[in-house]
Coordinates of C-alpha atoms in Angstrom, one line a residue:
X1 CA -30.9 -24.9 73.9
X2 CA -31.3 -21.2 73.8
X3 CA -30.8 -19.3 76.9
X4 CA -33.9 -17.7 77.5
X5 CA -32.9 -15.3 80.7
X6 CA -36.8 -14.4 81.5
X7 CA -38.0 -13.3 84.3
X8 CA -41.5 -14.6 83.1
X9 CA -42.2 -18.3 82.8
X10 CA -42.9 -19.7 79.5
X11 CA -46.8 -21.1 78.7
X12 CA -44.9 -23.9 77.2
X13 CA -41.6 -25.4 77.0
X14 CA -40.4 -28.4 76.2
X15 CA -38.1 -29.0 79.8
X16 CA -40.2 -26.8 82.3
X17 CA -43.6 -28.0 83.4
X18 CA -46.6 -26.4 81.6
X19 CA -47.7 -23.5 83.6
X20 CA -51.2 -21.7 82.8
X21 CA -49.7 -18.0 83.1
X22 CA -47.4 -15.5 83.0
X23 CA -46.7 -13.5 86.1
X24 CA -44.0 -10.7 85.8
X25 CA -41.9 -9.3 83.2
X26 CA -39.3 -10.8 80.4
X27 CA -36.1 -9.9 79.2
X28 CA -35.4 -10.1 75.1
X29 CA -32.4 -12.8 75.0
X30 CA -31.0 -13.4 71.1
X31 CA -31.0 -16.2 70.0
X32 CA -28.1 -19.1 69.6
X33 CA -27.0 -18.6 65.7
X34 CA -24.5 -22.2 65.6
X35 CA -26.8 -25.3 64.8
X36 CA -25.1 -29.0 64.1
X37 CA -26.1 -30.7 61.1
X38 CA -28.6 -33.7 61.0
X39 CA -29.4 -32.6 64.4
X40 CA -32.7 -30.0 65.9
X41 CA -32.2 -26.1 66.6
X42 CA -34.4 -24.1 68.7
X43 CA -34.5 -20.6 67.2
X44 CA -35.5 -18.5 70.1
X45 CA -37.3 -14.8 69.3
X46 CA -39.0 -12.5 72.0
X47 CA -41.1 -9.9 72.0
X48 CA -42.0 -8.4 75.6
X49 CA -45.2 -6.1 76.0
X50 CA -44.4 -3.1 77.9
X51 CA -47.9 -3.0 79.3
X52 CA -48.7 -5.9 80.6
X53 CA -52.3 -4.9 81.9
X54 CA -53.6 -4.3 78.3
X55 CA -54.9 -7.0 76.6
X56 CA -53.6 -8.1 73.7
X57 CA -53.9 -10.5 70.4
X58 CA -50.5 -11.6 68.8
X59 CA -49.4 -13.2 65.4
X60 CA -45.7 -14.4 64.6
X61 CA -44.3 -15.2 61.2
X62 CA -41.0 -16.6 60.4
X63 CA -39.1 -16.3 56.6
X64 CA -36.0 -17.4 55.5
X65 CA -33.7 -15.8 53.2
X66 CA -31.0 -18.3 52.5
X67 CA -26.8 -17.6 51.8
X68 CA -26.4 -15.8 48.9
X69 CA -30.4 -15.1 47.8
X70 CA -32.2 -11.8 47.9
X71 CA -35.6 -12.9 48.8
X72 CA -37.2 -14.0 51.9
X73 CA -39.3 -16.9 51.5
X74 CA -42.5 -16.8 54.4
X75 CA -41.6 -20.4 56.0
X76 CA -44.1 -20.3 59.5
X77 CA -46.8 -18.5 60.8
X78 CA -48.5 -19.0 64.3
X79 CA -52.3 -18.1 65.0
X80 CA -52.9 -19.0 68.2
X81 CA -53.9 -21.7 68.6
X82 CA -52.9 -22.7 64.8
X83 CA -49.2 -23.2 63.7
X84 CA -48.9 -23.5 60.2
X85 CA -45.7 -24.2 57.9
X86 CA -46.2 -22.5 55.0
X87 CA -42.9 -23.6 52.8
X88 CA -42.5 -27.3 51.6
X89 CA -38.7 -26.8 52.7
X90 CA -39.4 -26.7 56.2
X91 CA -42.4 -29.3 56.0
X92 CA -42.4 -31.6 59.1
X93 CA -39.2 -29.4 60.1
X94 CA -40.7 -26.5 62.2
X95 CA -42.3 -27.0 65.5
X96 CA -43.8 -23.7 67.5
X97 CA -42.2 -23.8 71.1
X98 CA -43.4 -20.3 72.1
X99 CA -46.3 -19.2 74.1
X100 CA -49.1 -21.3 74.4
X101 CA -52.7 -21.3 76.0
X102 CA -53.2 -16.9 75.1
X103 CA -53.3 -15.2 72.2
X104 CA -51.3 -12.9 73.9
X105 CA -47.9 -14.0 72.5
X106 CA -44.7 -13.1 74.0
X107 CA -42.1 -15.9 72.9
X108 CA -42.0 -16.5 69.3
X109 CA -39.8 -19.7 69.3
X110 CA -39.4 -22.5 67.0
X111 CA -37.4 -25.6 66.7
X112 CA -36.4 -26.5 63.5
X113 CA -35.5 -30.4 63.2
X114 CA -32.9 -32.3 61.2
X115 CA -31.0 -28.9 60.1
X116 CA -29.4 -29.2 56.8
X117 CA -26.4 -26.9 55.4
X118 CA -29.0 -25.5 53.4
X119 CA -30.5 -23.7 56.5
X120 CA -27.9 -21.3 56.8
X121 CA -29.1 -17.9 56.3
X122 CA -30.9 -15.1 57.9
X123 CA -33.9 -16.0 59.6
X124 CA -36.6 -12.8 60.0
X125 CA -39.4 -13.5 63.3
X126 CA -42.1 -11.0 63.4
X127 CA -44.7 -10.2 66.0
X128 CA -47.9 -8.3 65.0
X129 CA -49.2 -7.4 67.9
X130 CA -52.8 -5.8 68.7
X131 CA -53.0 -4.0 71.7
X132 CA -56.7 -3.7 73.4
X133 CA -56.9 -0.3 74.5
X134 CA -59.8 1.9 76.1
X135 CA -60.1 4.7 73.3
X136 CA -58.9 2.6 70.1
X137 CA -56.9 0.0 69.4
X138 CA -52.8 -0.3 68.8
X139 CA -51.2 -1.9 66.5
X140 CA -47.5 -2.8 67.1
X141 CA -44.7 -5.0 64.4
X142 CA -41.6 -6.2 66.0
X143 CA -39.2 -7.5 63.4
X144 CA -36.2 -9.5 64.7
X145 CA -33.0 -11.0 62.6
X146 CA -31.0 -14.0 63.2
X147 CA -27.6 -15.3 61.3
X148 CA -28.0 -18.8 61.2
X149 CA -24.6 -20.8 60.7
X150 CA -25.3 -24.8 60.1
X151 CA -21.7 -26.7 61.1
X152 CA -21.0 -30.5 60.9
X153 CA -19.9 -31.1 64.7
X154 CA -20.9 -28.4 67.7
X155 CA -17.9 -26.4 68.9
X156 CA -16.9 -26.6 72.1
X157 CA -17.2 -22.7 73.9
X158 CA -14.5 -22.0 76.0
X159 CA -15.9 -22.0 78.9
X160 CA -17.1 -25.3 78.5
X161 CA -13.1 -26.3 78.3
X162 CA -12.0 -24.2 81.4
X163 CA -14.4 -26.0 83.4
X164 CA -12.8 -29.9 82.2
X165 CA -9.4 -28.3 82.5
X166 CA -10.0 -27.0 86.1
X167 CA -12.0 -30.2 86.5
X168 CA -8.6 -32.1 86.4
X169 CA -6.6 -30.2 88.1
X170 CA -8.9 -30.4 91.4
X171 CA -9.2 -33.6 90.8
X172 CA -5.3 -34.1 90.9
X173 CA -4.8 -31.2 93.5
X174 CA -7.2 -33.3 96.0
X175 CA -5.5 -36.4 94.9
X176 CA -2.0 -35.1 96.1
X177 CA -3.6 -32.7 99.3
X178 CA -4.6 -36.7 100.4
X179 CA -1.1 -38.0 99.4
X180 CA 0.6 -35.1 102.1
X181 CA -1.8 -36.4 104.9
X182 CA -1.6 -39.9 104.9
X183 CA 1.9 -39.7 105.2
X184 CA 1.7 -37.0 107.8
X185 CA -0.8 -39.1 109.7
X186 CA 1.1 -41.7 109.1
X187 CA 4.7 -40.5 110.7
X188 CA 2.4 -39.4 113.6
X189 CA 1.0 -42.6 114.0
X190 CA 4.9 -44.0 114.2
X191 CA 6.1 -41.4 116.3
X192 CA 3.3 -41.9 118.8
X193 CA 4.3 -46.1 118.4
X194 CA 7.8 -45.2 119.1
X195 CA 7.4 -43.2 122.1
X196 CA 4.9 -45.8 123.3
X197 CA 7.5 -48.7 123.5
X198 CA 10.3 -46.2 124.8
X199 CA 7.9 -45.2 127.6
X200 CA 7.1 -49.5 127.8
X201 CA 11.1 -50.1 128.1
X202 CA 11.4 -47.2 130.4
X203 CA 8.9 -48.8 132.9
X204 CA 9.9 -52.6 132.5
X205 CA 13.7 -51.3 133.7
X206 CA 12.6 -49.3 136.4
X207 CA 10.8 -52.7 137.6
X208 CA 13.4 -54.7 136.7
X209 CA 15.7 -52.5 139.8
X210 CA 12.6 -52.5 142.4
X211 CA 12.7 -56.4 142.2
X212 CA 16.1 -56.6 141.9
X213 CA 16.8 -59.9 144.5
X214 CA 18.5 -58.7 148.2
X215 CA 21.4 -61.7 147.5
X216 CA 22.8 -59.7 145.3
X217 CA 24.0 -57.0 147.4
X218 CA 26.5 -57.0 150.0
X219 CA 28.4 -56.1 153.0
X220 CA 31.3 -53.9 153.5
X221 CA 32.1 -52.9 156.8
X222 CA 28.2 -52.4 157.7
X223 CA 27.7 -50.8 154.2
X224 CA 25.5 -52.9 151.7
X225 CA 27.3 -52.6 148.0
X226 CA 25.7 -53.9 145.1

């Protein structure tokens, strides 16, 4: 998934719930550039208006200009409310994922499905964009660029593998923290037990002389000995 750090909510997207505006601003991400064969690929592209009081009216077109060619081929173009692909490569590939419900288009993302080797290459997303204004109107192109590298299995980032790793070692730190105090616990639990009967055979012998029998002393000139 791309990692879309806005500060504006998306009109559309496929794991947040639709929401029917925009409040605030948005920060331009890049996009991700690995995609896994056989496998979709969102191909994220933004395009934040500086002036978010003017009205405006937005296009995006993608094009493809695969490894080793010169040429861009025109492979998607969104009219609000009309995406279109326009390149029998990517027919039944592309699928818009950027702003939807206003022409004024801020996200220009699309997710290309079952990605083949052959999609490596640079992809090209560009916004024309029409700004409303009081005395005439503006118009604006925002051209953006993408490497697009197609690999058979997803590399893991490293991050990803610090996190396991520490993972395990927490989980074997904790194991031996909870070796150390059941054993602690445990020779406190004994050495309570012990002094417990001490204390038990302490009492029983001081008992054992209160109720010692009188028979068993005697007399020595007036003097009882025992």
């Amino acid at each position: 998934q791309l990692p879309l750090l806005l500060l504006c909510l998306w009109h559309h997207d496929p794991l947040v719930t639709q929401v029917p505006h925009c409040h605030g601003g948005c920060a331009e991400v890049d996009s991700m550039t690995e995609a896994v064969a056989r496998e979709s690929f969102l191909m994220g592209c933004i395009s934040c208006k500086r002036r978010e009081e003017v009205q405006a009216y937005t296009t995006v077109d993608w094009h493809f200009r695969a490894t080793g060619e010169e040429e861009y081929i025109h492979s998607f173009h969104y009219d609000h409310p009309h995406p279109n692909t326009l390149h029998e490569d990517f027919n039944d590939r592309l699928e818009w994922q950027g702003t939807m419900g206003s022409k004024d288009v801020q996200i220009g993302a699309v997710f290309i499905h079952n990605v083949t080797f052959n999609d490596t290459g640079t992809y090209r997303c560009t916004f024309q964009r029409t700004l409303y204004l009081t005395l005439d109107n503006e118009y604006i192109t925002v051209k953006k660029e993408m490497e697009l590298t197609v690999v058979a299995e997803a590399n893991r980032e490293l991050l990803s593998v610090v996190s396991e790793i520490m993972m395990y070692v927490l989980i074997v730190v904790l194991q031996l923290w909870m070796i150390v105090v059941l054993i602690h616990c445990y020779n406190k639990i004994w050495a309570e037990h012990e002094a417990r009967d001490a204390r038990k055979a302490l009492r029983a012998q001081e008992l054992a002389l209160i109720n010692e029998p009188l028979d068993s002393k005697v007399s020595c000139g007036g003097v009882l000995l025992e």
